[in-house]
Amino acid sequence: TAQEKFHKGFSPLMPGFKYVPFNDLEAVRKAVDGKTCAILVEPIQGEGGVNCPGPGYLEGLRKICDEKGLLLIFDEVQVGMGRTGKLFAYEHYGVEPDIMTLAKSLAGGVPIGALLMKEAVAEGFKPGDHASTFGGNPLATAAGVAAVQAILEEGMVENSREVGAYFLSRLQEIARELELVQEVRGKGLILGMELKKEGASVVKEMLEKGFLINCTMGNVLRFLPPLIVTRQEVDRLIEALRDVLRKMG
């Protein structure tokens, strides 16, 4: 992450990274030099404020990588596994990465992470190169298999897409009603509402009403409900949120 507040306590960090603004292809081109080996990006930013890529951005990154002989790495830890209404977020944009990282919902809450890569990249590894003490843990991997089966077989991706579109439309209703709301954005069941004021108090009041949301970047309310959420549950949250935001003015 490029956010300094998350670096504290984790030094020394992996050296060699350059950070550029999201959605800025020209900044990417300027940052690439003879030592660059890869471009790493979240297809849809989560902690950065639920930011979706602009038209041509991911395609542009793929083109730069192909022209320069670089690897394109997508971080789908937060947006993968059905969260955006497709199994992987990159599917919305028709751009395939060379490497992809997964975690979080991959095992339904059991700690697990995975590194996926194209065959040509995988040929650069040999057994033991990417080993870790708890890598391939039987409990975690069994949970991962079960979670993936449930996501694929129980219609969770479709529910994320359909209920997510409904959720987005309900948030947009509030945006049209209240001057406090700057913008609503997202895909599937990762949605953000950018406010013109700080959002911490909204998170606290929503928790008191029984709804767990969070706030990123100081003023972006982020909604990440379970993939099995229903329209009725969305409606209850919307009414609570409307009440809280109206009181804020």
PDB file of C-alpha atoms in Angstrom:
ATOM      1  CA  THR A   1       0.000   0.000   0.000  1.00  0.00           C
ATOM      2  CA  ALA A   2       1.084   3.570  -0.661  1.00  0.00           C
ATOM      3  CA  GLN A   3      -0.662   4.827   2.471  1.00  0.00           C
ATOM      4  CA  GLU A   4       2.025   5.811   4.970  1.00  0.00           C
ATOM      5  CA  LYS A   5      -0.231   5.196   7.984  1.00  0.00           C
ATOM      6  CA  PHE A   6      -0.168   1.466   7.238  1.00  0.00           C
ATOM      7  CA  HIS A   7       3.642   1.308   7.002  1.00  0.00           C
ATOM      8  CA  LYS A   8       4.300   2.083  10.664  1.00  0.00           C
ATOM      9  CA  GLY A   9       5.429  -0.961  12.619  1.00  0.00           C
ATOM     10  CA  PHE A  10       6.170  -3.078   9.544  1.00  0.00           C
ATOM     11  CA  SER A  11       9.684  -1.893   8.691  1.00  0.00           C
ATOM     12  CA  PRO A  12      11.779  -2.745   6.821  1.00  0.00           C
ATOM     13  CA  LEU A  13       9.411  -2.774   3.868  1.00  0.00           C
ATOM     14  CA  MET A  14      10.082  -4.506   0.566  1.00  0.00           C
ATOM     15  CA  PRO A  15      12.310  -2.058  -1.352  1.00  0.00           C
ATOM     16  CA  GLY A  16      12.009  -1.033  -4.967  1.00  0.00           C
ATOM     17  CA  PHE A  17       8.368   0.028  -5.210  1.00  0.00           C
ATOM     18  CA  LYS A  18       7.288   3.261  -6.893  1.00  0.00           C
ATOM     19  CA  TYR A  19       3.798   4.595  -6.208  1.00  0.00           C
ATOM     20  CA  VAL A  20       1.733   6.450  -8.791  1.00  0.00           C
ATOM     21  CA  PRO A  21      -1.832   7.840  -8.723  1.00  0.00           C
ATOM     22  CA  PHE A  22      -4.628   5.435  -9.639  1.00  0.00           C
ATOM     23  CA  ASN A  23      -6.126   5.923 -13.115  1.00  0.00           C
ATOM     24  CA  ASP A  24      -3.083   7.874 -14.358  1.00  0.00           C
ATOM     25  CA  LEU A  25      -1.453   6.011 -17.245  1.00  0.00           C
ATOM     26  CA  GLU A  26       0.969   8.836 -17.971  1.00  0.00           C
ATOM     27  CA  ALA A  27       2.311   8.628 -14.405  1.00  0.00           C
ATOM     28  CA  VAL A  28       2.799   4.887 -14.882  1.00  0.00           C
ATOM     29  CA  ARG A  29       4.735   5.418 -18.111  1.00  0.00           C
ATOM     30  CA  LYS A  30       7.002   7.955 -16.426  1.00  0.00           C
ATOM     31  CA  ALA A  31       7.633   5.621 -13.470  1.00  0.00           C
ATOM     32  CA  VAL A  32       8.673   2.645 -15.615  1.00  0.00           C
ATOM     33  CA  ASP A  33      12.422   2.387 -16.187  1.00  0.00           C
ATOM     34  CA  GLY A  34      15.015  -0.237 -17.023  1.00  0.00           C
ATOM     35  CA  LYS A  35      14.763  -1.805 -13.567  1.00  0.00           C
ATOM     36  CA  THR A  36      10.976  -2.202 -13.571  1.00  0.00           C
ATOM     37  CA  CYS A  37       9.861  -5.836 -13.584  1.00  0.00           C
ATOM     38  CA  ALA A  38       6.113  -5.595 -12.892  1.00  0.00           C
ATOM     39  CA  ILE A  39       3.095  -3.374 -12.310  1.00  0.00           C
ATOM     40  CA  LEU A  40       0.976  -4.219  -9.255  1.00  0.00           C
ATOM     41  CA  VAL A  41      -2.536  -2.796  -8.944  1.00  0.00           C
ATOM     42  CA  GLU A  42      -5.929  -3.426  -7.367  1.00  0.00           C
ATOM     43  CA  PRO A  43      -8.418  -3.603 -10.275  1.00  0.00           C
ATOM     44  CA  ILE A  44     -10.857  -1.802  -7.984  1.00  0.00           C
ATOM     45  CA  GLN A  45      -9.329  -0.016  -5.013  1.00  0.00           C
ATOM     46  CA  GLY A  46     -10.796  -0.991  -1.657  1.00  0.00           C
ATOM     47  CA  GLU A  47      -8.897   0.720   1.138  1.00  0.00           C
ATOM     48  CA  GLY A  48      -8.110   3.575  -1.247  1.00  0.00           C
ATOM     49  CA  GLY A  49     -11.768   4.629  -1.324  1.00  0.00           C
ATOM     50  CA  VAL A  50     -13.641   2.151  -3.568  1.00  0.00           C
ATOM     51  CA  ASN A  51     -12.226   3.581  -6.793  1.00  0.00           C
ATOM     52  CA  CYS A  52     -13.086   1.898 -10.086  1.00  0.00           C
ATOM     53  CA  PRO A  53     -10.691   2.112 -13.045  1.00  0.00           C
ATOM     54  CA  GLY A  54     -11.526   4.642 -15.714  1.00  0.00           C
ATOM     55  CA  PRO A  55     -12.120   3.653 -19.348  1.00  0.00           C
ATOM     56  CA  GLY A  56      -8.987   2.132 -20.821  1.00  0.00           C
ATOM     57  CA  TYR A  57      -6.926   2.210 -17.617  1.00  0.00           C
ATOM     58  CA  LEU A  58      -6.418  -1.518 -17.062  1.00  0.00           C
ATOM     59  CA  GLU A  59      -6.155  -2.051 -20.812  1.00  0.00           C
ATOM     60  CA  GLY A  60      -3.462   0.617 -20.836  1.00  0.00           C
ATOM     61  CA  LEU A  61      -1.548  -1.122 -18.056  1.00  0.00           C
ATOM     62  CA  ARG A  62      -1.705  -4.392 -19.994  1.00  0.00           C
ATOM     63  CA  LYS A  63      -0.368  -2.629 -23.087  1.00  0.00           C
ATOM     64  CA  ILE A  64       2.516  -1.038 -21.170  1.00  0.00           C
ATOM     65  CA  CYS A  65       3.450  -4.410 -19.678  1.00  0.00           C
ATOM     66  CA  ASP A  66       3.335  -6.136 -23.051  1.00  0.00           C
ATOM     67  CA  GLU A  67       5.432  -3.419 -24.696  1.00  0.00           C
ATOM     68  CA  LYS A  68       8.051  -3.316 -21.929  1.00  0.00           C
ATOM     69  CA  GLY A  69       8.158  -7.027 -21.098  1.00  0.00           C
ATOM     70  CA  LEU A  70       6.729  -6.518 -17.594  1.00  0.00           C
ATOM     71  CA  LEU A  71       4.431  -8.701 -15.507  1.00  0.00           C
ATOM     72  CA  LEU A  72       0.954  -7.376 -14.700  1.00  0.00           C
ATOM     73  CA  ILE A  73      -0.074  -8.292 -11.140  1.00  0.00           C
ATOM     74  CA  PHE A  74      -3.630  -7.831  -9.863  1.00  0.00           C
ATOM     75  CA  ASP A  75      -4.307  -7.697  -6.124  1.00  0.00           C
ATOM     76  CA  GLU A  76      -7.771  -9.265  -5.815  1.00  0.00           C
ATOM     77  CA  VAL A  77      -7.505  -9.968  -2.087  1.00  0.00           C
ATOM     78  CA  GLN A  78     -10.523  -7.756  -1.393  1.00  0.00           C
ATOM     79  CA  VAL A  79     -12.363  -7.698  -4.719  1.00  0.00           C
ATOM     80  CA  GLY A  80     -11.963 -11.322  -5.802  1.00  0.00           C
ATOM     81  CA  MET A  81     -14.190 -14.352  -5.181  1.00  0.00           C
ATOM     82  CA  GLY A  82     -17.489 -12.856  -6.320  1.00  0.00           C
ATOM     83  CA  ARG A  83     -17.289  -9.558  -4.457  1.00  0.00           C
ATOM     84  CA  THR A  84     -17.813  -7.414  -7.589  1.00  0.00           C
ATOM     85  CA  GLY A  85     -20.528  -9.511  -9.231  1.00  0.00           C
ATOM     86  CA  LYS A  86     -18.056 -11.626 -11.176  1.00  0.00           C
ATOM     87  CA  LEU A  87     -15.768 -14.287  -9.755  1.00  0.00           C
ATOM     88  CA  PHE A  88     -12.764 -11.992 -10.299  1.00  0.00           C
ATOM     89  CA  ALA A  89     -12.901  -8.222 -10.734  1.00  0.00           C
ATOM     90  CA  TYR A  90     -10.662  -8.262 -13.812  1.00  0.00           C
ATOM     91  CA  GLU A  91     -13.431 -10.059 -15.734  1.00  0.00           C
ATOM     92  CA  HIS A  92     -15.389  -6.790 -15.878  1.00  0.00           C
ATOM     93  CA  TYR A  93     -12.649  -5.246 -17.983  1.00  0.00           C
ATOM     94  CA  GLY A  94     -11.440  -8.078 -20.208  1.00  0.00           C
ATOM     95  CA  VAL A  95      -7.845  -7.695 -19.044  1.00  0.00           C
ATOM     96  CA  GLU A  96      -6.022 -10.763 -17.735  1.00  0.00           C
ATOM     97  CA  PRO A  97      -3.136 -10.401 -15.280  1.00  0.00           C
ATOM     98  CA  ASP A  98      -0.020 -12.542 -15.326  1.00  0.00           C
ATOM     99  CA  ILE A  99      -0.180 -12.976 -11.544  1.00  0.00           C
ATOM    100  CA  MET A 100      -3.098 -12.572  -9.133  1.00  0.00           C
ATOM    101  CA  THR A 101      -3.242 -12.573  -5.334  1.00  0.00           C
ATOM    102  CA  LEU A 102      -6.244 -13.854  -3.378  1.00  0.00           C
ATOM    103  CA  ALA A 103      -7.103 -14.144   0.329  1.00  0.00           C
ATOM    104  CA  LYS A 104      -9.882 -12.936   2.680  1.00  0.00           C
ATOM    105  CA  SER A 105     -13.068 -14.629   1.411  1.00  0.00           C
ATOM    106  CA  LEU A 106     -11.110 -17.383  -0.335  1.00  0.00           C
ATOM    107  CA  ALA A 107     -11.693 -19.629   2.693  1.00  0.00           C
ATOM    108  CA  GLY A 108     -14.756 -17.981   4.204  1.00  0.00           C
ATOM    109  CA  GLY A 109     -12.849 -16.363   7.070  1.00  0.00           C
ATOM    110  CA  VAL A 110     -10.239 -19.046   7.729  1.00  0.00           C
ATOM    111  CA  PRO A 111      -6.758 -17.509   7.213  1.00  0.00           C
ATOM    112  CA  ILE A 112      -5.477 -18.361   3.744  1.00  0.00           C
ATOM    113  CA  GLY A 113      -3.751 -16.662   0.843  1.00  0.00           C
ATOM    114  CA  ALA A 114      -3.066 -17.756  -2.708  1.00  0.00           C
ATOM    115  CA  LEU A 115      -0.798 -16.672  -5.535  1.00  0.00           C
ATOM    116  CA  LEU A 116      -2.176 -17.541  -8.969  1.00  0.00           C
ATOM    117  CA  MET A 117      -0.122 -17.165 -12.124  1.00  0.00           C
ATOM    118  CA  LYS A 118      -0.078 -18.011 -15.799  1.00  0.00           C
ATOM    119  CA  GLU A 119       1.821 -21.129 -16.791  1.00  0.00           C
ATOM    120  CA  ALA A 120       4.664 -19.169 -18.385  1.00  0.00           C
ATOM    121  CA  VAL A 121       5.252 -17.367 -15.079  1.00  0.00           C
ATOM    122  CA  ALA A 122       4.902 -20.539 -13.021  1.00  0.00           C
ATOM    123  CA  GLU A 123       7.752 -22.082 -14.986  1.00  0.00           C
ATOM    124  CA  GLY A 124      10.040 -19.655 -13.172  1.00  0.00           C
ATOM    125  CA  PHE A 125       9.313 -21.409  -9.866  1.00  0.00           C
ATOM    126  CA  LYS A 126      10.486 -24.765  -8.630  1.00  0.00           C
ATOM    127  CA  PRO A 127       9.221 -26.677  -5.554  1.00  0.00           C
ATOM    128  CA  GLY A 128      10.272 -24.889  -2.383  1.00  0.00           C
ATOM    129  CA  ASP A 129      10.805 -21.453  -3.946  1.00  0.00           C
ATOM    130  CA  HIS A 130       7.558 -20.097  -2.537  1.00  0.00           C
ATOM    131  CA  ALA A 131       7.253 -22.263   0.565  1.00  0.00           C
ATOM    132  CA  SER A 132       6.145 -21.044   3.996  1.00  0.00           C
ATOM    133  CA  THR A 133       5.663 -22.601   7.412  1.00  0.00           C
ATOM    134  CA  PHE A 134       1.877 -22.659   7.199  1.00  0.00           C
ATOM    135  CA  GLY A 135       1.534 -22.763   3.416  1.00  0.00           C
ATOM    136  CA  GLY A 136      -0.846 -25.483   2.252  1.00  0.00           C
ATOM    137  CA  ASN A 137      -2.216 -26.002   5.765  1.00  0.00           C
ATOM    138  CA  PRO A 138      -4.776 -28.854   5.532  1.00  0.00           C
ATOM    139  CA  LEU A 139      -7.452 -27.059   7.578  1.00  0.00           C
ATOM    140  CA  ALA A 140      -7.145 -23.811   5.627  1.00  0.00           C
ATOM    141  CA  THR A 141      -7.069 -25.492   2.233  1.00  0.00           C
ATOM    142  CA  ALA A 142     -10.071 -27.701   3.073  1.00  0.00           C
ATOM    143  CA  ALA A 143     -11.963 -24.576   4.119  1.00  0.00           C
ATOM    144  CA  GLY A 144     -10.844 -22.916   0.895  1.00  0.00           C
ATOM    145  CA  VAL A 145     -12.165 -25.755  -1.248  1.00  0.00           C
ATOM    146  CA  ALA A 146     -15.499 -25.680   0.601  1.00  0.00           C
ATOM    147  CA  ALA A 147     -15.797 -21.899   0.321  1.00  0.00           C
ATOM    148  CA  VAL A 148     -15.047 -21.881  -3.403  1.00  0.00           C
ATOM    149  CA  GLN A 149     -17.577 -24.661  -3.983  1.00  0.00           C
ATOM    150  CA  ALA A 150     -20.231 -22.722  -2.066  1.00  0.00           C
ATOM    151  CA  ILE A 151     -19.515 -19.489  -3.944  1.00  0.00           C
ATOM    152  CA  LEU A 152     -19.765 -21.248  -7.315  1.00  0.00           C
ATOM    153  CA  GLU A 153     -22.636 -23.639  -6.600  1.00  0.00           C
ATOM    154  CA  GLU A 154     -24.949 -21.550  -4.405  1.00  0.00           C
ATOM    155  CA  GLY A 155     -25.361 -18.562  -6.689  1.00  0.00           C
ATOM    156  CA  MET A 156     -23.314 -16.143  -4.609  1.00  0.00           C
ATOM    157  CA  VAL A 157     -21.658 -14.444  -7.577  1.00  0.00           C
ATOM    158  CA  GLU A 158     -25.041 -13.888  -9.211  1.00  0.00           C
ATOM    159  CA  ASN A 159     -26.486 -12.601  -5.932  1.00  0.00           C
ATOM    160  CA  SER A 160     -23.573 -10.210  -5.581  1.00  0.00           C
ATOM    161  CA  ARG A 161     -24.242  -8.845  -9.059  1.00  0.00           C
ATOM    162  CA  GLU A 162     -28.028  -8.564  -8.718  1.00  0.00           C
ATOM    163  CA  VAL A 163     -28.340  -7.371  -5.117  1.00  0.00           C
ATOM    164  CA  GLY A 164     -25.265  -5.201  -5.607  1.00  0.00           C
ATOM    165  CA  ALA A 165     -26.967  -3.357  -8.480  1.00  0.00           C
ATOM    166  CA  TYR A 166     -30.039  -2.867  -6.295  1.00  0.00           C
ATOM    167  CA  PHE A 167     -27.903  -1.675  -3.361  1.00  0.00           C
ATOM    168  CA  LEU A 168     -26.117   0.810  -5.637  1.00  0.00           C
ATOM    169  CA  SER A 169     -29.440   2.192  -6.869  1.00  0.00           C
ATOM    170  CA  ARG A 170     -30.672   2.659  -3.280  1.00  0.00           C
ATOM    171  CA  LEU A 171     -27.475   4.494  -2.313  1.00  0.00           C
ATOM    172  CA  GLN A 172     -27.894   6.695  -5.385  1.00  0.00           C
ATOM    173  CA  GLU A 173     -31.383   7.592  -4.137  1.00  0.00           C
ATOM    174  CA  ILE A 174     -29.828   8.981  -0.966  1.00  0.00           C
ATOM    175  CA  ALA A 175     -27.200  10.817  -3.021  1.00  0.00           C
ATOM    176  CA  ARG A 176     -29.952  12.568  -4.984  1.00  0.00           C
ATOM    177  CA  GLU A 177     -31.752  13.504  -1.765  1.00  0.00           C
ATOM    178  CA  LEU A 178     -28.862  14.814   0.319  1.00  0.00           C
ATOM    179  CA  GLU A 179     -26.273  17.484  -0.472  1.00  0.00           C
ATOM    180  CA  LEU A 180     -23.971  15.791   2.032  1.00  0.00           C
ATOM    181  CA  VAL A 181     -23.220  12.998  -0.463  1.00  0.00           C
ATOM    182  CA  GLN A 182     -20.509  13.731  -3.023  1.00  0.00           C
ATOM    183  CA  GLU A 183     -20.590  10.478  -5.002  1.00  0.00           C
ATOM    184  CA  VAL A 184     -21.625   6.823  -4.934  1.00  0.00           C
ATOM    185  CA  ARG A 185     -19.497   4.228  -6.735  1.00  0.00           C
ATOM    186  CA  GLY A 186     -18.505   0.570  -6.865  1.00  0.00           C
ATOM    187  CA  LYS A 187     -19.415  -2.773  -8.414  1.00  0.00           C
ATOM    188  CA  GLY A 188     -21.364  -5.707  -7.045  1.00  0.00           C
ATOM    189  CA  LEU A 189     -21.111  -5.771  -3.274  1.00  0.00           C
ATOM    190  CA  ILE A 190     -18.152  -3.454  -2.828  1.00  0.00           C
ATOM    191  CA  LEU A 191     -19.725  -0.014  -2.730  1.00  0.00           C
ATOM    192  CA  GLY A 192     -18.577   3.372  -1.532  1.00  0.00           C
ATOM    193  CA  MET A 193     -20.383   6.584  -0.627  1.00  0.00           C
ATOM    194  CA  GLU A 194     -18.137   9.627  -0.590  1.00  0.00           C
ATOM    195  CA  LEU A 195     -19.288  12.324   1.820  1.00  0.00           C
ATOM    196  CA  LYS A 196     -18.481  16.024   1.981  1.00  0.00           C
ATOM    197  CA  LYS A 197     -17.743  15.560   5.697  1.00  0.00           C
ATOM    198  CA  GLU A 198     -15.772  13.084   7.810  1.00  0.00           C
ATOM    199  CA  GLY A 199     -17.517   9.716   8.074  1.00  0.00           C
ATOM    200  CA  ALA A 200     -16.323   8.243  11.393  1.00  0.00           C
ATOM    201  CA  SER A 201     -19.443   9.347  13.275  1.00  0.00           C
ATOM    202  CA  VAL A 202     -21.644   7.655  10.659  1.00  0.00           C
ATOM    203  CA  VAL A 203     -19.847   4.349  11.220  1.00  0.00           C
ATOM    204  CA  LYS A 204     -20.404   4.648  14.975  1.00  0.00           C
ATOM    205  CA  GLU A 205     -24.096   5.490  14.673  1.00  0.00           C
ATOM    206  CA  MET A 206     -24.712   2.726  12.142  1.00  0.00           C
ATOM    207  CA  LEU A 207     -23.082   0.228  14.503  1.00  0.00           C
ATOM    208  CA  GLU A 208     -25.466   1.359  17.243  1.00  0.00           C
ATOM    209  CA  LYS A 209     -28.308   0.603  14.832  1.00  0.00           C
ATOM    210  CA  GLY A 210     -26.914  -2.885  14.181  1.00  0.00           C
ATOM    211  CA  PHE A 211     -25.078  -2.308  10.893  1.00  0.00           C
ATOM    212  CA  LEU A 212     -21.342  -2.841  10.451  1.00  0.00           C
ATOM    213  CA  ILE A 213     -19.811  -0.541   7.829  1.00  0.00           C
ATOM    214  CA  ASN A 214     -16.488   1.279   7.760  1.00  0.00           C
ATOM    215  CA  CYS A 215     -14.938   4.469   6.483  1.00  0.00           C
ATOM    216  CA  THR A 216     -11.830   4.778   4.319  1.00  0.00           C
ATOM    217  CA  MET A 217      -9.842   7.863   3.362  1.00  0.00           C
ATOM    218  CA  GLY A 218     -11.644   9.780   6.102  1.00  0.00           C
ATOM    219  CA  ASN A 219     -14.871  10.391   4.198  1.00  0.00           C
ATOM    220  CA  VAL A 220     -15.754   7.339   2.081  1.00  0.00           C
ATOM    221  CA  LEU A 221     -18.297   4.992   3.641  1.00  0.00           C
ATOM    222  CA  ARG A 222     -17.519   1.476   2.449  1.00  0.00           C
ATOM    223  CA  PHE A 223     -20.130  -1.269   2.250  1.00  0.00           C
ATOM    224  CA  LEU A 224     -18.963  -4.907   2.033  1.00  0.00           C
ATOM    225  CA  PRO A 225     -21.961  -7.074   2.963  1.00  0.00           C
ATOM    226  CA  PRO A 226     -21.910 -10.885   2.792  1.00  0.00           C
ATOM    227  CA  LEU A 227     -22.439 -12.311  -0.683  1.00  0.00           C
ATOM    228  CA  ILE A 228     -25.716 -13.832   0.568  1.00  0.00           C
ATOM    229  CA  VAL A 229     -27.234 -10.463   1.545  1.00  0.00           C
ATOM    230  CA  THR A 230     -30.876  -9.942   0.523  1.00  0.00           C
ATOM    231  CA  ARG A 231     -32.745  -6.937  -0.843  1.00  0.00           C
ATOM    232  CA  GLN A 232     -34.744  -6.783   2.369  1.00  0.00           C
ATOM    233  CA  GLU A 233     -31.546  -6.466   4.398  1.00  0.00           C
ATOM    234  CA  VAL A 234     -30.317  -3.754   2.043  1.00  0.00           C
ATOM    235  CA  ASP A 235     -33.596  -1.878   2.542  1.00  0.00           C
ATOM    236  CA  ARG A 236     -33.182  -1.942   6.315  1.00  0.00           C
ATOM    237  CA  LEU A 237     -29.650  -0.578   6.054  1.00  0.00           C
ATOM    238  CA  ILE A 238     -30.747   2.156   3.644  1.00  0.00           C
ATOM    239  CA  GLU A 239     -33.424   3.421   6.016  1.00  0.00           C
ATOM    240  CA  ALA A 240     -30.960   3.496   8.910  1.00  0.00           C
ATOM    241  CA  LEU A 241     -28.313   5.224   6.789  1.00  0.00           C
ATOM    242  CA  ARG A 242     -30.763   7.821   5.486  1.00  0.00           C
ATOM    243  CA  ASP A 243     -31.763   8.650   9.064  1.00  0.00           C
ATOM    244  CA  VAL A 244     -28.143   9.039  10.205  1.00  0.00           C
ATOM    245  CA  LEU A 245     -27.115  11.186   7.232  1.00  0.00           C
ATOM    246  CA  ARG A 246     -30.152  13.454   7.510  1.00  0.00           C
ATOM    247  CA  LYS A 247     -29.194  14.232  11.090  1.00  0.00           C
ATOM    248  CA  MET A 248     -25.702  15.177   9.898  1.00  0.00           C
ATOM    249  CA  GLY A 249     -27.214  17.717   7.536  1.00  0.00           C
TER     250      GLY A 249
END
